[in-house]
GROMACS .gro file of C-alpha atoms in nm:
model
  361
    1UNK     CA    1  11.586   7.152  10.936
    2UNK     CA    2  11.629   6.827  10.740
    3UNK     CA    3  11.349   6.650  10.924
    4UNK     CA    4  11.230   6.443  10.628
    5UNK     CA    5  11.547   6.333  10.448
    6UNK     CA    6  11.466   6.060  10.197
    7UNK     CA    7  11.104   6.161  10.136
    8UNK     CA    8  10.996   6.330   9.813
    9UNK     CA    9  10.741   6.604   9.747
   10UNK     CA   10  10.602   6.674   9.399
   11UNK     CA   11  10.485   7.033   9.346
   12UNK     CA   12  10.306   7.150   9.032
   13UNK     CA   13  10.316   7.520   8.946
   14UNK     CA   14  10.645   7.537   9.136
   15UNK     CA   15  10.812   7.806   8.925
   16UNK     CA   16  10.643   8.104   9.095
   17UNK     CA   17  10.394   8.228   9.352
   18UNK     CA   18  10.247   8.002   9.617
   19UNK     CA   19  10.392   7.691   9.450
   20UNK     CA   20  10.746   7.827   9.472
   21UNK     CA   21  10.701   7.921   9.837
   22UNK     CA   22  10.568   7.573   9.915
   23UNK     CA   23  10.864   7.415   9.735
   24UNK     CA   24  11.096   7.625   9.950
   25UNK     CA   25  10.929   7.499  10.268
   26UNK     CA   26  10.971   7.138  10.161
   27UNK     CA   27  11.335   7.204  10.075
   28UNK     CA   28  11.395   7.360  10.416
   29UNK     CA   29  11.250   7.049  10.580
   30UNK     CA   30  11.486   6.817  10.392
   31UNK     CA   31  11.251   6.676  10.129
   32UNK     CA   32  11.374   6.571   9.788
   33UNK     CA   33  11.174   6.752   9.521
   34UNK     CA   34  11.001   6.697   9.191
   35UNK     CA   35  10.925   7.039   9.042
   36UNK     CA   36  10.668   7.052   8.761
   37UNK     CA   37  10.600   7.360   8.551
   38UNK     CA   38  10.606   7.505   8.203
   39UNK     CA   39  10.935   7.695   8.243
   40UNK     CA   40  11.226   7.454   8.281
   41UNK     CA   41  11.469   7.749   8.297
   42UNK     CA   42  11.299   7.890   8.606
   43UNK     CA   43  11.275   7.547   8.764
   44UNK     CA   44  11.643   7.475   8.696
   45UNK     CA   45  11.743   7.803   8.862
   46UNK     CA   46  11.515   7.725   9.155
   47UNK     CA   47  11.673   7.380   9.188
   48UNK     CA   48  12.019   7.537   9.203
   49UNK     CA   49  11.904   7.775   9.478
   50UNK     CA   50  11.757   7.493   9.686
   51UNK     CA   51  12.067   7.279   9.652
   52UNK     CA   52  12.288   7.571   9.750
   53UNK     CA   53  12.077   7.710  10.035
   54UNK     CA   54  11.925   7.397  10.185
   55UNK     CA   55  12.145   7.113  10.068
   56UNK     CA   56  11.859   6.938   9.889
   57UNK     CA   57  11.990   6.601   9.775
   58UNK     CA   58  11.770   6.520   9.478
   59UNK     CA   59  11.568   6.760   9.263
   60UNK     CA   60  11.392   6.642   8.949
   61UNK     CA   61  11.262   6.904   8.706
   62UNK     CA   62  10.979   6.813   8.469
   63UNK     CA   63  10.880   7.071   8.209
   64UNK     CA   64  10.515   7.010   8.131
   65UNK     CA   65  10.205   7.211   8.038
   66UNK     CA   66   9.941   7.036   8.247
   67UNK     CA   67   9.658   7.195   8.048
   68UNK     CA   68   9.739   6.957   7.761
   69UNK     CA   69   9.569   6.621   7.711
   70UNK     CA   70   9.719   6.337   7.920
   71UNK     CA   71   9.991   6.565   8.059
   72UNK     CA   72   9.929   6.433   8.411
   73UNK     CA   73   9.968   6.075   8.292
   74UNK     CA   74  10.299   6.166   8.127
   75UNK     CA   75  10.430   6.322   8.450
   76UNK     CA   76  10.331   6.008   8.640
   77UNK     CA   77  10.502   5.784   8.383
   78UNK     CA   78  10.825   5.986   8.408
   79UNK     CA   79  10.820   5.957   8.787
   80UNK     CA   80  10.767   5.579   8.774
   81UNK     CA   81  11.042   5.540   8.513
   82UNK     CA   82  11.286   5.716   8.746
   83UNK     CA   83  11.187   5.495   9.038
   84UNK     CA   84  11.079   5.791   9.253
   85UNK     CA   85  10.826   5.744   9.534
   86UNK     CA   86  10.606   6.048   9.590
   87UNK     CA   87  10.526   6.095   9.959
   88UNK     CA   88  10.359   6.434   9.920
   89UNK     CA   89  10.167   6.565   9.619
   90UNK     CA   90  10.094   6.938   9.589
   91UNK     CA   91   9.848   7.030   9.313
   92UNK     CA   92   9.923   7.402   9.298
   93UNK     CA   93   9.919   7.472   8.922
   94UNK     CA   94   9.619   7.674   8.811
   95UNK     CA   95   9.511   7.978   8.610
   96UNK     CA   96   9.224   8.227   8.607
   97UNK     CA   97   9.036   8.431   8.348
   98UNK     CA   98   8.853   8.760   8.399
   99UNK     CA   99   8.551   8.901   8.218
  100UNK     CA  100   8.183   8.852   8.139
  101UNK     CA  101   8.134   8.488   8.046
  102UNK     CA  102   7.895   8.548   7.756
  103UNK     CA  103   8.082   8.825   7.576
  104UNK     CA  104   8.433   8.890   7.711
  105UNK     CA  105   8.615   8.562   7.765
  106UNK     CA  106   8.767   8.325   7.512
  107UNK     CA  107   8.647   7.964   7.501
  108UNK     CA  108   8.985   7.816   7.416
  109UNK     CA  109   9.139   7.977   7.722
  110UNK     CA  110   8.846   7.864   7.936
  111UNK     CA  111   8.878   7.509   7.808
  112UNK     CA  112   9.250   7.505   7.888
  113UNK     CA  113   9.174   7.648   8.234
  114UNK     CA  114   8.917   7.377   8.306
  115UNK     CA  115   9.165   7.113   8.191
  116UNK     CA  116   9.440   7.247   8.415
  117UNK     CA  117   9.237   7.339   8.724
  118UNK     CA  118   9.010   7.033   8.717
  119UNK     CA  119   9.113   6.748   8.489
  120UNK     CA  120   9.489   6.757   8.551
  121UNK     CA  121   9.444   6.799   8.926
  122UNK     CA  122   9.197   6.511   8.938
  123UNK     CA  123   9.415   6.279   8.731
  124UNK     CA  124   9.728   6.363   8.930
  125UNK     CA  125   9.539   6.292   9.251
  126UNK     CA  126   9.402   5.961   9.122
  127UNK     CA  127   9.738   5.831   8.998
  128UNK     CA  128   9.945   5.917   9.304
  129UNK     CA  129   9.671   5.852   9.560
  130UNK     CA  130   9.646   5.492   9.440
  131UNK     CA  131  10.015   5.437   9.519
  132UNK     CA  132   9.985   5.615   9.854
  133UNK     CA  133   9.700   5.391   9.960
  134UNK     CA  134   9.900   5.084   9.857
  135UNK     CA  135  10.169   5.199  10.105
  136UNK     CA  136   9.911   5.340  10.348
  137UNK     CA  137  10.118   5.658  10.369
  138UNK     CA  138  10.110   5.998  10.201
  139UNK     CA  139   9.977   6.352  10.192
  140UNK     CA  140   9.805   6.563   9.924
  141UNK     CA  141   9.750   6.939   9.913
  142UNK     CA  142   9.504   7.081   9.659
  143UNK     CA  143   9.492   7.454   9.592
  144UNK     CA  144   9.131   7.569   9.609
  145UNK     CA  145   9.035   7.931   9.687
  146UNK     CA  146   8.798   8.136   9.899
  147UNK     CA  147   8.615   8.180   9.569
  148UNK     CA  148   8.541   7.807   9.579
  149UNK     CA  149   8.266   7.866   9.836
  150UNK     CA  150   8.098   8.171   9.685
  151UNK     CA  151   7.956   8.269   9.343
  152UNK     CA  152   8.198   8.504   9.167
  153UNK     CA  153   8.070   8.709   8.872
  154UNK     CA  154   8.340   8.814   8.624
  155UNK     CA  155   8.542   8.505   8.714
  156UNK     CA  156   8.259   8.256   8.688
  157UNK     CA  157   8.447   7.966   8.526
  158UNK     CA  158   8.752   8.001   8.750
  159UNK     CA  159   8.536   8.005   9.064
  160UNK     CA  160   8.349   7.704   8.930
  161UNK     CA  161   8.671   7.507   8.886
  162UNK     CA  162   8.779   7.593   9.239
  163UNK     CA  163   8.439   7.492   9.376
  164UNK     CA  164   8.502   7.155   9.217
  165UNK     CA  165   8.848   7.131   9.374
  166UNK     CA  166   8.714   7.209   9.721
  167UNK     CA  167   8.417   6.972   9.698
  168UNK     CA  168   8.632   6.697   9.548
  169UNK     CA  169   8.893   6.733   9.823
  170UNK     CA  170   8.643   6.732  10.108
  171UNK     CA  171   8.477   6.421   9.963
  172UNK     CA  172   8.813   6.244   9.963
  173UNK     CA  173   8.874   6.354  10.321
  174UNK     CA  174   8.586   6.130  10.418
  175UNK     CA  175   8.694   5.843  10.193
  176UNK     CA  176   9.044   5.847  10.344
  177UNK     CA  177   8.947   5.890  10.709
  178UNK     CA  178   9.035   5.532  10.804
  179UNK     CA  179   9.376   5.537  10.635
  180UNK     CA  180   9.714   5.699  10.699
  181UNK     CA  181   9.675   5.912  10.387
  182UNK     CA  182   9.547   6.268  10.429
  183UNK     CA  183   9.425   6.532  10.184
  184UNK     CA  184   9.399   6.906  10.247
  185UNK     CA  185   9.238   7.196  10.062
  186UNK     CA  186   9.407   7.537  10.073
  187UNK     CA  187   9.161   7.829  10.042
  188UNK     CA  188   9.354   8.156  10.014
  189UNK     CA  189   9.206   8.496   9.948
  190UNK     CA  190   9.356   8.709   9.669
  191UNK     CA  191   9.733   8.662   9.686
  192UNK     CA  192  10.021   8.877   9.564
  193UNK     CA  193  10.136   8.662   9.272
  194UNK     CA  194  10.123   8.700   8.893
  195UNK     CA  195   9.778   8.540   8.890
  196UNK     CA  196   9.576   8.858   8.834
  197UNK     CA  197   9.804   8.982   8.557
  198UNK     CA  198   9.772   8.653   8.369
  199UNK     CA  199   9.394   8.657   8.423
  200UNK     CA  200   9.364   9.014   8.287
  201UNK     CA  201   9.228   9.123   8.625
  202UNK     CA  202   9.516   9.338   8.747
  203UNK     CA  203   9.301   9.652   8.792
  204UNK     CA  204   9.018   9.496   8.994
  205UNK     CA  205   8.925   9.618   9.341
  206UNK     CA  206   9.010   9.287   9.501
  207UNK     CA  207   9.377   9.344   9.421
  208UNK     CA  208   9.377   9.602   9.702
  209UNK     CA  209   9.346   9.309   9.945
  210UNK     CA  210   9.640   9.099   9.826
  211UNK     CA  211   9.799   8.869  10.081
  212UNK     CA  212  10.160   8.759  10.116
  213UNK     CA  213  10.228   8.429   9.930
  214UNK     CA  214  10.483   8.338  10.198
  215UNK     CA  215  10.212   8.353  10.464
  216UNK     CA  216   9.965   8.163  10.245
  217UNK     CA  217  10.216   7.887  10.170
  218UNK     CA  218  10.310   7.851  10.536
  219UNK     CA  219   9.945   7.816  10.639
  220UNK     CA  220   9.888   7.550  10.373
  221UNK     CA  221  10.206   7.366  10.465
  222UNK     CA  222  10.121   7.360  10.836
  223UNK     CA  223   9.770   7.230  10.767
  224UNK     CA  224   9.903   6.965  10.529
  225UNK     CA  225  10.158   6.840  10.780
  226UNK     CA  226   9.894   6.832  11.053
  227UNK     CA  227   9.655   6.631  10.835
  228UNK     CA  228   9.384   6.897  10.846
  229UNK     CA  229   9.105   6.892  10.590
  230UNK     CA  230   9.142   7.260  10.494
  231UNK     CA  231   9.332   7.580  10.560
  232UNK     CA  232   9.204   7.937  10.527
  233UNK     CA  233   9.503   8.172  10.562
  234UNK     CA  234   9.470   8.531  10.674
  235UNK     CA  235   9.321   8.517  11.021
  236UNK     CA  236   8.972   8.603  11.142
  237UNK     CA  237   8.880   8.825  10.846
  238UNK     CA  238   8.906   8.545  10.591
  239UNK     CA  239   8.748   8.290  10.821
  240UNK     CA  240   8.454   8.527  10.860
  241UNK     CA  241   8.417   8.516  10.479
  242UNK     CA  242   8.374   8.140  10.508
  243UNK     CA  243   8.101   8.178  10.770
  244UNK     CA  244   7.927   8.441  10.557
  245UNK     CA  245   7.947   8.212  10.253
  246UNK     CA  246   7.749   7.948  10.441
  247UNK     CA  247   7.492   8.182  10.597
  248UNK     CA  248   7.425   8.464  10.351
  249UNK     CA  249   7.189   8.427  10.051
  250UNK     CA  250   7.366   8.343   9.726
  251UNK     CA  251   7.231   8.657   9.560
  252UNK     CA  252   7.388   8.869   9.831
  253UNK     CA  253   7.722   8.692   9.797
  254UNK     CA  254   7.715   8.729   9.419
  255UNK     CA  255   7.653   9.104   9.452
  256UNK     CA  256   7.934   9.139   9.702
  257UNK     CA  257   8.180   8.951   9.481
  258UNK     CA  258   8.067   9.143   9.172
  259UNK     CA  259   8.167   9.462   9.352
  260UNK     CA  260   8.504   9.320   9.458
  261UNK     CA  261   8.573   9.198   9.104
  262UNK     CA  262   8.476   9.524   8.937
  263UNK     CA  263   8.736   9.758   8.791
  264UNK     CA  264   8.884  10.029   9.009
  265UNK     CA  265   8.734  10.371   8.924
  266UNK     CA  266   8.942  10.639   8.759
  267UNK     CA  267   9.073  10.902   9.004
  268UNK     CA  268   8.811  11.174   9.047
  269UNK     CA  269   8.917  11.541   9.012
  270UNK     CA  270   8.722  11.628   9.329
  271UNK     CA  271   8.925  11.380   9.531
  272UNK     CA  272   9.247  11.509   9.387
  273UNK     CA  273   9.137  11.861   9.481
  274UNK     CA  274   9.055  11.739   9.833
  275UNK     CA  275   9.409  11.613   9.873
  276UNK     CA  276   9.542  11.953   9.764
  277UNK     CA  277   9.314  12.125  10.013
  278UNK     CA  278   9.434  11.884  10.282
  279UNK     CA  279   9.794  11.981  10.222
  280UNK     CA  280   9.698  12.348  10.225
  281UNK     CA  281   9.513  12.319  10.554
  282UNK     CA  282   9.793  12.114  10.705
  283UNK     CA  283  10.047  12.378  10.606
  284UNK     CA  284   9.821  12.650  10.745
  285UNK     CA  285   9.796  12.471  11.079
  286UNK     CA  286  10.173  12.445  11.096
  287UNK     CA  287  10.211  12.819  11.029
  288UNK     CA  288   9.948  12.920  11.287
  289UNK     CA  289  10.094  12.685  11.547
  290UNK     CA  290  10.441  12.820  11.478
  291UNK     CA  291  10.329  13.181  11.520
  292UNK     CA  292  10.147  13.103  11.842
  293UNK     CA  293  10.442  12.919  11.989
  294UNK     CA  294  10.683  13.193  11.884
  295UNK     CA  295  10.472  13.463  12.052
  296UNK     CA  296  10.441  13.259  12.365
  297UNK     CA  297  10.814  13.189  12.368
  298UNK     CA  298  10.907  13.557  12.348
  299UNK     CA  299  10.671  13.654  12.629
  300UNK     CA  300  10.773  13.389  12.879
  301UNK     CA  301  11.042  13.374  13.150
  302UNK     CA  302  11.395  13.233  13.108
  303UNK     CA  303  11.295  12.928  13.312
  304UNK     CA  304  10.997  12.860  13.087
  305UNK     CA  305  11.215  12.914  12.778
  306UNK     CA  306  11.451  12.641  12.896
  307UNK     CA  307  11.155  12.416  12.964
  308UNK     CA  308  11.019  12.488  12.617
  309UNK     CA  309  11.349  12.402  12.445
  310UNK     CA  310  11.360  12.071  12.632
  311UNK     CA  311  11.018  11.974  12.501
  312UNK     CA  312  11.045  12.122  12.155
  313UNK     CA  313  11.168  11.808  11.985
  314UNK     CA  314  10.892  11.585  12.121
  315UNK     CA  315  10.635  11.857  12.051
  316UNK     CA  316  10.751  11.871  11.690
  317UNK     CA  317  10.710  11.494  11.651
  318UNK     CA  318  10.365  11.508  11.801
  319UNK     CA  319  10.267  11.796  11.574
  320UNK     CA  320  10.388  11.594  11.273
  321UNK     CA  321  10.171  11.301  11.379
  322UNK     CA  322   9.878  11.534  11.429
  323UNK     CA  323   9.919  11.677  11.081
  324UNK     CA  324   9.932  11.328  10.929
  325UNK     CA  325   9.610  11.239  11.105
  326UNK     CA  326   9.450  11.561  10.985
  327UNK     CA  327   9.550  11.490  10.626
  328UNK     CA  328   9.388  11.149  10.638
  329UNK     CA  329   9.074  11.294  10.790
  330UNK     CA  330   9.051  11.580  10.544
  331UNK     CA  331   9.038  11.350  10.244
  332UNK     CA  332   8.712  11.206  10.377
  333UNK     CA  333   8.573  11.524  10.530
  334UNK     CA  334   8.752  11.850  10.454
  335UNK     CA  335   8.505  12.079  10.627
  336UNK     CA  336   8.492  11.891  10.959
  337UNK     CA  337   8.867  11.864  10.974
  338UNK     CA  338   8.907  12.233  10.903
  339UNK     CA  339   8.672  12.332  11.185
  340UNK     CA  340   8.852  12.108  11.434
  341UNK     CA  341   9.197  12.232  11.342
  342UNK     CA  342   9.084  12.594  11.339
  343UNK     CA  343   8.967  12.559  11.700
  344UNK     CA  344   9.300  12.406  11.798
  345UNK     CA  345   9.486  12.693  11.632
  346UNK     CA  346   9.276  12.952  11.818
  347UNK     CA  347   9.354  12.782  12.147
  348UNK     CA  348   9.723  12.789  12.056
  349UNK     CA  349   9.711  13.165  12.002
  350UNK     CA  350   9.534  13.238  12.332
  351UNK     CA  351   9.717  13.003  12.567
  352UNK     CA  352  10.070  13.111  12.480
  353UNK     CA  353  10.359  12.891  12.588
  354UNK     CA  354  10.140  12.665  12.802
  355UNK     CA  355  10.021  12.509  12.476
  356UNK     CA  356  10.324  12.282  12.459
  357UNK     CA  357  10.147  12.052  12.701
  358UNK     CA  358   9.853  12.017  12.458
  359UNK     CA  359  10.080  11.954  12.160
  360UNK     CA  360  10.275  11.681  12.339
  361UNK     CA  361   9.953  11.514  12.449
   0.00000   0.00000   0.00000
């Protein structure tokens, strides 16, 4: 689209996940890029892709671990030394850590997480915001989380850092309201990136709700460009979580999040047996239906046989859909499903060829 040729966006955590998708959006819109991350190999490959696919004019790669002391200051110094003006700052880099705070998690990893999620983000914002205000122009996007507005057992420190990011960002929204500089907080739900693997939380229940990082990045990008104070991707469901976070008691929220953050249970033999029963019942229904239709077919007139052949294909598709529905139902209630399908089979046997109308319906 090349709508912003000449402007530069700096994205931390750009080598993967939401950060990479955001970098792609800036590249598509004609921004020059400064990509910051720990893997210069990944960033170099990403730069080559952007130059090839989008014709990006200038891409600067800075390999830096922002969890280290004064790393943000070093990034800023490198930018100033190169004479680059940052029009958009995206503080995407962040990590998580899973486990009981008192007994499971490691302090050194927590300290590095606090440094990255809080100190580096704050220092990056302070350094580049000062220059933006001097020009009275600029935009900042800070990656918060839906966890930033609710207590989250088993990820207590991570949620605490994100609560800081959200509160910090909304405070600056007010401070900047009379300027041409805007700041936006992005609050995604669990997203399909490598985050949960790195946090040792890959088998938690919340990973069943993972959202597309492309969608999350687009929602954050749109909000940033519109100068909105926050973005909650994922539609009404995730926005309802925000409302609940403000209205429900904290103890209730903590219990809810404890459940979502708990480990997935091991498959139960009874459930596995239910699935086997479901397949057996489904096969039995198919056999009974086939017998009933065959009997009806043999006993009907030539005209009705022709009519039957015409509808057979659509009847077969409908029967397949019916069986799929039955299988889903059986897993949650084998007995009820069996009774319902048994009644249908009995009707098939008694109605003869006229049953094709029921099957199609």
